[in-house]
Amino acid sequence: MLISLLLVAIAAAGGFAITYLIDDDAPFMWRLAAGNVIGSAVFGSIGFVVALLFGLNPGVVLVALAAASLPLLLFYRKEERNRVWQDWSRAKSRLQGGSTRKFGRFAYYAAFGFLFFFFFDRAMLETAAGIFTGGSQNLGDLPFHLGAIFSFTDANNFPPENPSFAGARFSYPFVADLLSAYAVKLGAGVRDAMFVQNVTWALSLVIVLERFVFLLTNNRLAARIAPVLLILSGGLGFVWFLGDYWAQAKGFFNFISALPNDYTISDNFRWGNSMVVLFMTQRSLLLGMPLTLIVLGYLWKVFAAEATEAPGKTLSRPPHTRIPVSAVITGILAGLLPLIHLHSLAVLFVVGAFLLVLKPERWLTWIAFAAGVGIIAVPELLWSMSGSASETTKFFAWHFGWDKGEKNFFWFWFVNTGLVIPILLAGLYLAGFAQSPKAVKKHDTRKKKKPAVSEKAQSDHSPLTVHRSELLRFYLPFAFLFLVSNAAKLAPWEWDNIKVLIYWFVGSLPFIALVIAWLWQRKETWLKVAAVVCLIILTASGSLDVWRTISGQINYKVFDRDAVEIADQVKLRTPTDAVFLNAPTYNTAAVLTGRQSVMRYPGHLNSHGIDYGTRETDVKQIYQGGATAAALLEKYGIGYVLVSPEERNLGGLNEQFFSRYPITAEVGQYRVYKVK
């Protein structure tokens, strides 16, 4: 674990330095959190480029780490060092002395830290019996990520080909898994590598989201509430929980210690808790979302700046030219997203297009930002698309109501999100139309527009933003994301629209949290009670699912002990570029070898827009040992065939056909035949 921690810390130091190029007035804690995310993104991307040239080895990892640390040279200048010292002094002063408020602030972040520690500790479990997962939705995703990681570490998969579909470009955003591979290559365990990254990225997400909401609402309480709503998101599943409880005879504590199912994701619910269905299973989003929020925070500051400022003026540091350098750098960071989380880049494209239309006078800044994005994103997209087996036509089709099935549209969204939409509407009214205190100093009677909100000019007690019209207009692209996600499929599997819908939810959080903060900050007791009730309703179902995970109630076996042992033998006895034939399942032992498979789990392939029908038929024919089996082995360049319980469960397996070939590895019911 120490190796993983060191890699994260060193990369984060470089990212910390970059934050001074894009934001002048950010607090120290935000710089640490944003630096972790930015450093990871830069480290992963640089390492990918270097590995394309030299393959992945410890030397390449160290070179990439050194390159990612180069921004630290910015602190060579005394002026820059002084800025860091001033930020640190301000942060330290907030920690000195004892008070209830300071203890509450510490407890707030500590609670998230403990939650993430115990939650992500369940993502992958290594025991004497094999590899398990404690995530209810992680049974198929864990082996997918392990397959990607081992393809880098044990098969030197560069340029990356799809481990699940041999011969095709690996177009899935893989930087998060590549970063884990770096740590493994230097001697870390794969579980430790993923665990450290997951926990640190999740903590960074909380801090980055908190500041994003504060920038929009100028309300500290709303900013603190928003991460709670994201992490414990859910709908009305707790009502079904109460029904299940009353329908049985166990005591309350006995019942919650053995919950029968999830209460945010099932046949009745599709809006799964973000921790359970997204952050544990889709590691790319866990890195991509905080990076996207950093960019969105910058775009908001530009959008909400003084209308009297010269168009294109940077909001970071006074520029030496009219070119907004901070916009270019922020754009470059956004441009890293194609290989980190492509849907996040699509969201930024939508937001950027809206902002350009809404504030055309900022054209120079928008163009500079777009140029920064294009410098990195265009080459990455061209590389990813060339040789990809994904069919772009499968990524859009008209489809009403997201994943509602036959349910009523309005009832579906109410059951799945509970009070989210009603409170969101109240928040939009509160932010845009309700009366707010005038923000004018007593000695100055002139009416002035305030500049973009900063930590230096905060108002902890007023839940109303000073940017009414700008805030409502800034929300328009997020509302558009909700509408388009309910009008069309944006992926071959309609449920995957959640990768876009989650950004509608994140964009709505400032308004939802604003309402709860406003209620709590009123003098009337009944309004404070209403705030607590709203918070409980919004988080009850998600809390149940998160509790079900961290309490160890779920233990799904992914790979048995023999699968792990056969994979170890394969790594020693087969070439790294070998192509394997295995059953098209999510948990084939071929995953752990790092070798490419002719075909793995159809569910993953389908969600990536890959037409696997022909291969699936051919795989079955080969295992049946028919007249065409030998020709098909030659067609796909198959070097080794795995026969295990998974292949036997396919039906029609002709083991006698493969007995003509030598056995390369054998453990229990697992055999690997060398056919080439």
XYZ file of C-alpha atoms in Angstrom:
676
model
C 0.000 0.000 0.000
C 2.951 2.318 0.651
C 3.919 2.276 -3.031
C 0.405 3.260 -4.056
C 0.310 6.062 -1.495
C 3.663 7.416 -2.668
C 2.591 7.452 -6.305
C -0.628 9.266 -5.439
C 1.205 11.803 -3.261
C 3.939 12.620 -5.797
C 1.515 12.971 -8.694
C -0.778 15.082 -6.501
C 2.100 17.448 -5.743
C 2.441 18.239 -9.442
C -1.300 18.704 -9.746
C -1.255 20.972 -6.694
C 1.138 23.284 -8.521
C -1.108 23.361 -11.589
C -4.014 24.657 -9.477
C -2.126 27.959 -9.131
C -2.309 28.370 -12.902
C -6.097 28.069 -13.058
C -7.364 29.569 -9.807
C -5.978 32.423 -7.713
C -8.304 32.452 -4.721
C -8.898 28.762 -3.996
C -8.511 27.486 -0.421
C -5.611 25.226 0.449
C -7.726 22.121 0.998
C -9.321 22.494 -2.430
C -5.867 22.768 -3.978
C -4.844 19.502 -2.335
C -7.987 17.733 -3.527
C -7.910 19.209 -7.027
C -4.182 18.538 -7.196
C -4.781 14.865 -6.503
C -7.266 14.617 -9.371
C -5.260 16.741 -11.801
C -2.032 14.964 -10.901
C -3.610 11.556 -11.478
C -4.996 12.633 -14.844
C -1.676 14.093 -15.987
C 0.372 11.180 -14.644
C -1.865 8.617 -16.300
C -1.917 10.419 -19.638
C 1.829 11.037 -19.811
C 2.545 7.437 -18.866
C 0.241 6.248 -21.623
C 2.129 8.235 -24.257
C 5.522 7.030 -23.026
C 4.309 3.426 -22.813
C 3.154 3.610 -26.426
C 6.798 4.117 -27.349
C 8.587 1.844 -24.878
C 5.981 -0.454 -23.358
C 5.103 -0.487 -19.676
C 7.965 -1.091 -17.273
C 9.098 0.438 -13.963
C 11.370 2.885 -15.762
C 8.488 4.215 -17.866
C 6.362 4.653 -14.749
C 9.106 6.636 -13.022
C 9.710 8.802 -16.094
C 5.991 9.585 -16.304
C 5.898 10.359 -12.584
C 8.853 12.718 -12.925
C 7.185 14.468 -15.866
C 3.935 14.826 -13.912
C 5.938 16.437 -11.103
C 7.504 19.102 -13.336
C 4.860 21.735 -12.483
C 6.535 21.913 -9.058
C 9.200 24.002 -10.797
C 6.677 26.848 -10.670
C 7.580 27.174 -7.004
C 11.155 27.989 -7.915
C 10.033 31.606 -7.967
C 9.842 33.193 -4.540
C 6.572 34.884 -5.435
C 4.909 31.519 -6.045
C 6.329 30.025 -2.867
C 4.936 32.960 -0.928
C 1.478 32.297 -2.362
C 1.644 28.706 -1.133
C 2.833 29.841 2.275
C 0.007 32.357 2.541
C -2.569 29.725 1.591
C -1.110 27.308 4.110
C -1.075 29.969 6.839
C -4.736 30.750 6.241
C -5.615 27.049 6.308
C -3.608 26.485 9.499
C -5.242 29.438 11.235
C -8.631 27.867 10.629
C -7.476 24.732 12.455
C -5.834 26.392 15.457
C -7.782 26.618 18.675
C -10.753 24.582 19.734
C -14.374 25.288 18.977
C -17.528 23.372 18.211
C -17.467 24.670 14.645
C -13.904 23.514 14.024
C -14.616 20.129 15.528
C -17.686 19.831 13.317
C -15.613 20.669 10.244
C -13.070 17.988 11.171
C -15.796 15.442 11.907
C -17.441 16.172 8.546
C -14.396 15.197 6.505
C -13.410 12.403 8.881
C -16.851 10.834 8.445
C -16.425 10.782 4.690
C -12.928 9.353 5.105
C -14.147 6.471 7.266
C -17.088 5.840 4.955
C -14.882 5.631 1.867
C -12.315 3.471 3.672
C -14.828 0.814 4.675
C -16.857 1.054 1.474
C -14.020 0.649 -1.032
C -12.405 -1.964 1.183
C -15.280 -4.182 0.027
C -14.688 -3.626 -3.693
C -12.232 -6.509 -3.959
C -11.646 -9.188 -1.341
C -8.762 -11.654 -1.595
C -9.123 -14.809 0.500
C -7.785 -18.356 0.490
C -10.967 -19.362 -1.347
C -10.409 -16.903 -4.202
C -11.415 -13.373 -5.130
C -14.724 -11.939 -3.918
C -16.513 -8.611 -4.058
C -18.707 -6.973 -1.456
C -20.473 -4.739 -3.965
C -23.899 -5.820 -5.113
C -23.358 -4.308 -8.576
C -19.642 -5.077 -8.859
C -19.788 -8.738 -9.833
C -19.225 -8.050 -13.524
C -17.318 -4.779 -13.303
C -14.522 -5.967 -11.011
C -13.255 -8.621 -13.456
C -13.522 -6.102 -16.297
C -11.189 -3.692 -14.497
C -8.873 -6.487 -13.395
C -8.676 -7.650 -16.994
C -7.669 -4.175 -18.112
C -5.065 -3.770 -15.354
C -3.455 -7.173 -15.921
C -3.404 -6.623 -19.666
C -1.094 -3.663 -18.991
C 1.042 -5.259 -16.283
C 1.334 -8.851 -17.513
C 0.839 -8.598 -21.265
C 2.365 -5.167 -21.978
C -0.784 -4.274 -23.911
C 0.546 -1.282 -25.881
C -0.853 0.083 -28.063
C -3.835 -1.078 -26.006
C -6.074 -3.644 -27.678
C -9.380 -4.663 -26.178
C -8.634 -7.556 -23.767
C -12.240 -8.723 -24.158
C -12.316 -8.635 -27.966
C -8.938 -9.494 -29.479
C -7.798 -7.485 -32.472
C -9.825 -4.334 -31.735
C -8.643 -1.029 -30.258
C -9.274 -0.647 -26.529
C -11.572 2.355 -26.844
C -12.990 2.180 -23.310
C -11.560 5.031 -21.145
C -8.833 3.147 -19.312
C -6.623 5.728 -17.576
C -7.991 4.893 -14.112
C -7.012 1.243 -14.598
C -3.709 2.236 -16.177
C -2.861 4.223 -13.037
C -3.482 1.076 -10.978
C -1.220 -0.812 -13.362
C 1.584 1.704 -12.677
C 1.475 0.888 -8.964
C 1.334 -2.856 -9.621
C 4.312 -2.568 -11.953
C 6.319 -1.020 -9.124
C 5.402 -3.848 -6.747
C 2.041 -2.898 -5.218
C -0.826 -5.355 -4.964
C -3.656 -4.765 -7.379
C -6.198 -4.561 -4.573
C -4.143 -1.982 -2.678
C -3.592 0.073 -5.814
C -7.307 0.300 -6.599
C -8.235 0.861 -2.954
C -5.867 3.798 -2.401
C -6.909 5.480 -5.626
C -10.627 4.969 -4.994
C -10.482 6.413 -1.481
C -8.353 9.442 -2.392
C -10.374 10.237 -5.525
C -13.624 9.977 -3.562
C -12.326 12.356 -0.879
C -11.198 14.743 -3.587
C -14.644 14.564 -5.159
C -16.280 15.602 -1.885
C -14.024 18.643 -1.483
C -14.201 19.692 -5.133
C -17.998 19.338 -5.182
C -18.287 21.284 -1.945
C -16.450 24.264 -3.406
C -18.313 24.048 -6.715
C -21.626 24.350 -4.864
C -20.260 27.173 -2.724
C -19.151 29.104 -5.789
C -22.674 28.900 -7.182
C -24.705 29.469 -4.003
C -22.387 31.490 -1.745
C -23.735 29.369 1.095
C -21.403 27.248 3.182
C -24.103 25.016 4.618
C -25.495 24.225 1.170
C -21.973 23.387 0.039
C -21.594 20.927 2.921
C -24.969 19.322 2.282
C -24.385 18.692 -1.449
C -21.739 15.926 -1.095
C -23.972 14.121 1.395
C -26.796 14.150 -1.146
C -24.511 12.768 -3.862
C -22.858 10.040 -1.791
C -26.131 8.866 -0.199
C -28.356 9.471 -3.227
C -31.511 7.433 -3.650
C -35.270 7.591 -4.107
C -38.225 6.206 -2.188
C -36.816 2.715 -1.739
C -36.887 3.181 2.036
C -40.685 2.887 1.815
C -40.241 -0.616 0.369
C -37.679 -1.262 3.116
C -40.282 -0.449 5.757
C -42.731 -2.760 4.003
C -40.177 -5.588 4.013
C -39.463 -4.983 7.688
C -43.092 -5.083 8.777
C -43.716 -8.198 6.663
C -41.277 -10.319 8.682
C -40.719 -11.145 12.353
C -37.101 -10.137 12.983
C -36.113 -7.276 15.232
C -35.009 -4.046 13.572
C -31.269 -4.498 14.125
C -31.396 -8.134 13.059
C -33.199 -7.118 9.897
C -30.804 -4.354 8.875
C -27.865 -6.671 9.525
C -29.141 -8.970 6.765
C -30.993 -6.806 4.255
C -32.665 -8.905 1.558
C -31.784 -6.591 -1.351
C -30.773 -3.096 -2.424
C -33.296 -0.279 -2.169
C -32.016 2.030 -4.917
C -31.332 -0.457 -7.727
C -33.590 -3.418 -8.542
C -36.545 -4.223 -10.744
C -38.465 -1.434 -9.005
C -35.681 1.166 -8.985
C -33.201 2.202 -11.672
C -31.671 5.352 -10.170
C -29.092 3.484 -8.135
C -27.087 5.002 -5.325
C -24.031 6.704 -6.802
C -21.581 4.856 -4.564
C -23.061 1.431 -5.274
C -23.773 1.620 -9.010
C -21.202 4.191 -10.183
C -18.206 4.957 -8.009
C -17.355 1.374 -7.060
C -18.158 -0.149 -10.426
C -17.154 2.628 -12.847
C -13.759 3.760 -11.592
C -13.366 6.037 -14.602
C -16.198 8.248 -13.346
C -14.615 8.466 -9.909
C -11.640 10.178 -11.548
C -13.550 11.931 -14.319
C -16.239 13.608 -12.201
C -13.999 15.669 -9.899
C -11.887 16.688 -12.895
C -15.072 17.790 -14.673
C -16.229 19.739 -11.608
C -12.896 21.566 -11.488
C -13.461 22.655 -15.073
C -17.114 23.538 -14.440
C -16.094 25.671 -11.475
C -13.734 27.622 -13.697
C -16.379 28.046 -16.397
C -18.849 29.327 -13.803
C -16.392 31.952 -12.576
C -15.911 33.171 -16.131
C -19.652 33.115 -16.805
C -20.587 34.996 -13.621
C -17.786 37.589 -13.788
C -18.381 41.345 -13.987
C -20.077 42.275 -17.248
C -17.867 45.349 -17.388
C -14.678 43.340 -17.621
C -12.927 43.172 -20.936
C -14.034 40.065 -22.872
C -11.551 37.264 -22.491
C -9.895 38.633 -19.403
C -8.584 35.738 -17.315
C -9.989 35.271 -13.859
C -6.851 33.725 -12.461
C -3.850 36.009 -12.615
C -3.353 39.281 -14.508
C -2.260 38.194 -17.977
C 0.667 39.585 -19.880
C -1.413 39.364 -23.038
C -5.100 39.298 -23.845
C -4.974 35.538 -24.291
C -6.574 33.951 -21.192
C -3.835 31.477 -20.342
C -5.845 29.974 -17.479
C -8.617 29.102 -19.958
C -6.149 27.270 -22.195
C -4.721 25.298 -19.259
C -8.186 24.424 -17.969
C -9.110 23.340 -21.496
C -6.050 21.099 -21.662
C -7.148 19.424 -18.422
C -10.611 18.891 -19.892
C -8.970 17.527 -23.029
C -7.580 14.609 -21.020
C -11.105 13.244 -20.499
C -11.491 11.041 -23.639
C -9.283 8.372 -22.084
C -10.514 9.073 -18.536
C -14.298 9.344 -18.880
C -15.689 10.193 -22.296
C -19.216 11.001 -21.102
C -17.758 13.721 -18.880
C -16.205 15.359 -21.930
C -19.564 15.177 -23.707
C -21.158 16.957 -20.746
C -18.534 19.701 -20.896
C -19.172 20.060 -24.618
C -22.879 20.663 -23.951
C -22.178 23.113 -21.122
C -19.575 24.955 -23.182
C -21.909 25.291 -26.154
C -24.650 26.762 -23.969
C -22.281 29.206 -22.286
C -20.988 30.400 -25.635
C -24.539 31.188 -26.745
C -25.520 32.746 -23.415
C -22.386 34.871 -23.008
C -20.968 35.483 -26.502
C -19.076 38.538 -25.200
C -16.729 36.051 -23.502
C -15.822 34.657 -26.883
C -12.064 34.937 -26.402
C -12.170 32.900 -23.206
C -14.465 30.287 -24.725
C -12.237 29.980 -27.802
C -9.109 29.710 -25.656
C -10.772 27.011 -23.570
C -11.913 25.122 -26.678
C -8.416 25.362 -28.152
C -6.955 23.833 -24.995
C -9.485 21.011 -25.134
C -8.823 20.339 -28.818
C -5.046 20.172 -28.424
C -5.365 17.029 -26.318
C -8.854 15.653 -26.928
C -8.790 15.531 -30.734
C -5.657 13.330 -30.991
C -6.960 11.089 -28.207
C -10.336 10.701 -29.883
C -8.781 9.979 -33.287
C -6.480 7.375 -31.763
C -9.333 5.777 -29.801
C -11.687 5.603 -32.785
C -9.175 4.155 -35.252
C -9.403 0.372 -35.167
C -12.243 0.379 -32.645
C -14.909 -2.318 -32.906
C -17.539 -0.015 -31.384
C -20.262 0.987 -33.812
C -21.096 4.672 -33.353
C -24.601 4.182 -34.775
C -25.476 2.181 -31.655
C -24.846 5.167 -29.394
C -27.952 7.132 -30.306
C -31.590 6.188 -30.813
C -34.850 7.835 -29.850
C -36.082 6.279 -26.628
C -38.525 7.935 -24.242
C -38.280 7.794 -20.478
C -34.763 6.449 -19.933
C -35.176 3.028 -18.233
C -38.787 3.335 -17.084
C -40.050 0.345 -19.044
C -43.844 0.272 -18.922
C -44.095 2.533 -15.866
C -45.663 5.970 -15.917
C -42.968 8.553 -16.625
C -43.784 10.886 -13.718
C -44.331 8.072 -11.243
C -41.062 6.430 -12.337
C -39.018 9.544 -11.646
C -40.803 10.264 -8.361
C -40.201 6.743 -7.056
C -36.585 6.740 -8.206
C -35.563 10.201 -7.003
C -38.134 11.002 -4.335
C -38.105 14.701 -3.439
C -35.247 15.588 -5.772
C -37.314 17.199 -8.536
C -39.837 19.022 -6.267
C -37.033 20.477 -4.150
C -35.047 21.297 -7.278
C -37.957 23.372 -8.590
C -38.190 25.140 -5.227
C -34.438 25.770 -5.366
C -34.659 27.293 -8.823
C -37.353 29.656 -7.560
C -35.399 30.468 -4.404
C -32.213 31.185 -6.323
C -33.833 33.163 -9.091
C -36.841 34.978 -7.721
C -36.953 35.065 -3.929
C -35.883 38.209 -2.129
C -32.339 38.345 -0.807
C -30.461 40.807 1.355
C -28.774 43.567 -0.558
C -25.062 43.094 -0.715
C -24.090 46.767 -0.429
C -21.729 48.174 2.142
C -23.141 50.849 4.467
C -20.656 53.469 3.406
C -21.276 52.864 -0.284
C -24.731 53.691 -1.642
C -23.856 52.902 -5.247
C -25.422 49.781 -6.703
C -22.717 47.402 -7.781
C -22.640 43.958 -9.254
C -20.517 41.646 -7.213
C -17.727 39.706 -8.899
C -17.698 35.920 -8.983
C -18.021 34.550 -5.462
C -14.769 33.704 -3.725
C -13.859 32.286 -0.330
C -12.687 35.761 0.614
C -16.178 37.199 0.108
C -18.391 34.490 1.481
C -21.745 34.705 3.242
C -22.302 31.702 5.455
C -25.698 32.856 6.650
C -27.434 33.921 3.464
C -28.591 30.919 1.409
C -29.194 33.103 -1.627
C -26.681 33.589 -4.378
C -25.855 37.089 -5.575
C -25.859 35.869 -9.199
C -29.543 35.258 -9.797
C -29.943 35.455 -13.557
C -26.504 33.958 -14.226
C -27.174 31.020 -11.924
C -30.463 30.144 -13.587
C -28.951 30.408 -17.043
C -25.948 28.332 -15.970
C -28.389 25.564 -15.060
C -29.891 25.418 -18.565
C -27.371 22.891 -19.998
C -27.966 20.566 -17.048
C -31.711 20.726 -17.618
C -31.009 19.957 -21.274
C -29.010 16.882 -20.241
C -32.040 15.612 -18.311
C -34.367 16.190 -21.249
C -32.162 14.586 -23.888
C -31.430 11.592 -21.609
C -35.158 11.012 -21.357
C -35.745 11.435 -25.083
C -33.018 9.210 -26.500
C -30.580 6.405 -25.784
C -27.055 7.796 -25.587
C -25.529 4.325 -25.400
C -26.422 0.848 -26.729
C -27.868 -0.003 -23.297
C -30.382 2.638 -22.240
C -29.454 2.370 -18.550
C -26.029 3.762 -19.405
C -27.710 7.150 -19.851
C -27.069 7.395 -16.125
C -23.517 8.449 -17.022
C -25.056 11.672 -18.336
C -27.995 11.869 -15.931
C -25.620 11.851 -12.969
C -24.323 15.211 -14.203
C -27.877 16.538 -14.344
C -28.106 15.485 -10.701
C -24.772 17.081 -9.796
C -25.767 20.288 -11.583
C -29.023 20.266 -9.614
C -27.380 19.721 -6.232
C -26.629 23.429 -5.606
C -30.329 24.234 -5.817
C -31.475 21.216 -3.792
C -28.901 21.878 -1.071
C -29.810 25.569 -1.139
C -33.415 24.824 -0.201
C -32.408 22.593 2.712
C -29.912 25.203 3.929
C -32.518 27.962 3.607
C -35.021 25.987 5.666
C -32.454 25.221 8.364
C -31.262 28.815 8.600
C -34.767 30.199 9.258
C -35.747 31.045 12.827
C -38.964 29.028 12.759
C -38.578 25.610 14.365
C -40.968 23.922 11.959
C -38.811 24.997 9.013
C -35.743 23.508 10.660
C -37.659 20.282 11.169
C -38.689 20.364 7.504
C -35.008 20.686 6.522
C -34.098 17.592 8.547
C -37.030 15.612 7.139
C -36.080 16.524 3.560
C -32.477 15.491 4.152
C -33.532 12.167 5.641
C -35.929 11.388 2.784
C -33.276 12.247 0.189
C -30.627 10.017 1.769
C -32.488 7.170 3.542
C -32.539 4.703 0.642
C -28.941 5.386 -0.358
C -27.843 4.996 3.260
C -29.427 1.542 3.366
C -27.541 0.393 0.259
C -24.238 1.869 1.410
C -24.735 0.265 4.826
C -25.453 -3.073 3.179
C -22.055 -2.827 1.503
C -19.841 -1.608 4.340
C -21.421 -3.977 6.884
C -20.168 -6.977 4.914
C -23.574 -8.416 4.041
C -22.527 -9.085 0.437
C -19.840 -11.610 -0.480
C -20.028 -12.613 -4.109
C -17.405 -15.016 -5.400
C -15.844 -13.755 -8.613
C -12.933 -16.208 -9.050
C -12.322 -19.406 -7.107
C -8.918 -20.474 -5.869
C -8.245 -22.726 -8.854
C -8.937 -19.862 -11.259
C -6.335 -17.724 -9.492
C -3.773 -20.543 -9.543
C -4.302 -21.427 -13.207
C -3.878 -17.756 -14.100
C -0.544 -17.675 -12.256
C 0.645 -20.685 -14.247
C -0.487 -19.131 -17.527
C 1.498 -15.980 -16.824
C 4.649 -18.078 -16.440
C 4.122 -20.515 -19.325
C 2.579 -18.535 -22.181
C 3.795 -15.579 -24.265
C 2.359 -12.194 -23.359
C 0.781 -11.724 -26.793
C -1.068 -15.066 -26.717
C -4.749 -15.085 -27.707
C -7.045 -17.194 -25.544
C -10.324 -18.911 -26.233
C -12.596 -19.010 -23.211
C -16.271 -19.038 -22.345
C -17.920 -15.632 -22.970
C -18.487 -14.951 -19.281
C -17.543 -12.042 -17.018
C -15.478 -14.190 -14.645
C -13.394 -16.372 -16.938
C -9.969 -17.151 -15.482
C -8.470 -15.630 -18.647
C -9.176 -12.233 -17.067
C -6.479 -12.796 -14.448
C -3.828 -13.765 -17.006
C -3.740 -10.407 -18.771
C -3.868 -12.216 -22.109
C -6.364 -11.217 -24.761
C -9.512 -13.209 -25.286
C -11.315 -13.817 -28.537
C -14.429 -12.836 -26.627
C -15.527 -12.307 -23.040
C -18.751 -11.122 -21.439
C -21.408 -10.120 -24.028
C -22.911 -7.619 -21.585
C -19.725 -5.544 -21.604
C -19.288 -5.831 -25.356
C -22.861 -4.806 -26.035
C -22.631 -1.767 -23.756
C -19.545 -0.682 -25.708
C -21.366 -0.928 -29.026
C -19.502 -4.009 -30.262
C -21.261 -6.479 -32.561
C -20.149 -9.798 -31.083
C -22.778 -12.099 -32.632
C -20.522 -13.837 -35.147
C -17.753 -14.429 -32.633
C -20.143 -15.815 -30.066
C -21.367 -18.377 -32.598
C -17.806 -19.253 -33.608
C -16.715 -19.684 -29.978
C -19.489 -22.218 -29.406
C -18.593 -24.080 -32.600
C -14.961 -24.382 -31.580
C -15.837 -25.779 -28.163
C -18.180 -28.268 -29.841
C -15.182 -29.526 -31.827
C -17.020 -29.679 -35.122
C -15.622 -29.800 -38.633
C -14.938 -26.061 -38.674
C -13.248 -25.894 -35.270
C -9.672 -26.136 -36.555
C -10.277 -23.496 -39.217
C -11.819 -21.139 -36.681
C -8.871 -21.589 -34.343
C -6.648 -20.490 -37.196
C -8.973 -17.620 -38.192
C -8.764 -15.925 -34.803
C -5.101 -16.695 -34.203
C -5.944 -18.623 -31.051
C -2.922 -19.997 -29.247
C -4.515 -21.440 -26.111
C -7.908 -22.816 -25.147
C -9.235 -22.708 -21.605
C -11.486 -25.514 -20.400
C -12.995 -24.939 -16.973
C -16.363 -25.158 -15.207
C -17.438 -22.026 -17.105
C -16.869 -23.703 -20.481
C -18.580 -26.880 -19.370
C -21.612 -24.851 -18.327
C -21.946 -23.621 -21.906
C -23.163 -27.044 -22.986
C -21.933 -29.009 -25.958
C -18.276 -29.035 -24.881
C -16.254 -31.686 -26.716
C -13.218 -32.208 -24.482
C -12.104 -35.176 -26.550
C -11.481 -32.794 -29.453
C -8.946 -30.825 -27.365
C -7.255 -33.924 -25.942
C -5.136 -34.038 -29.117
C -3.357 -30.862 -27.945
C -0.750 -30.639 -25.192
C -1.755 -29.282 -21.784
C 0.131 -26.125 -20.815
C -1.370 -25.654 -17.345
C -3.738 -27.640 -15.146
C -5.283 -27.001 -11.723
C -8.319 -28.901 -10.464
C -11.046 -28.630 -13.108
C -9.092 -26.012 -15.072
C -7.002 -26.966 -18.105
C -5.243 -24.844 -20.694
C -4.542 -26.508 -24.063
C -1.891 -25.206 -26.422
C -3.424 -25.311 -29.902
C -0.836 -23.325 -31.839
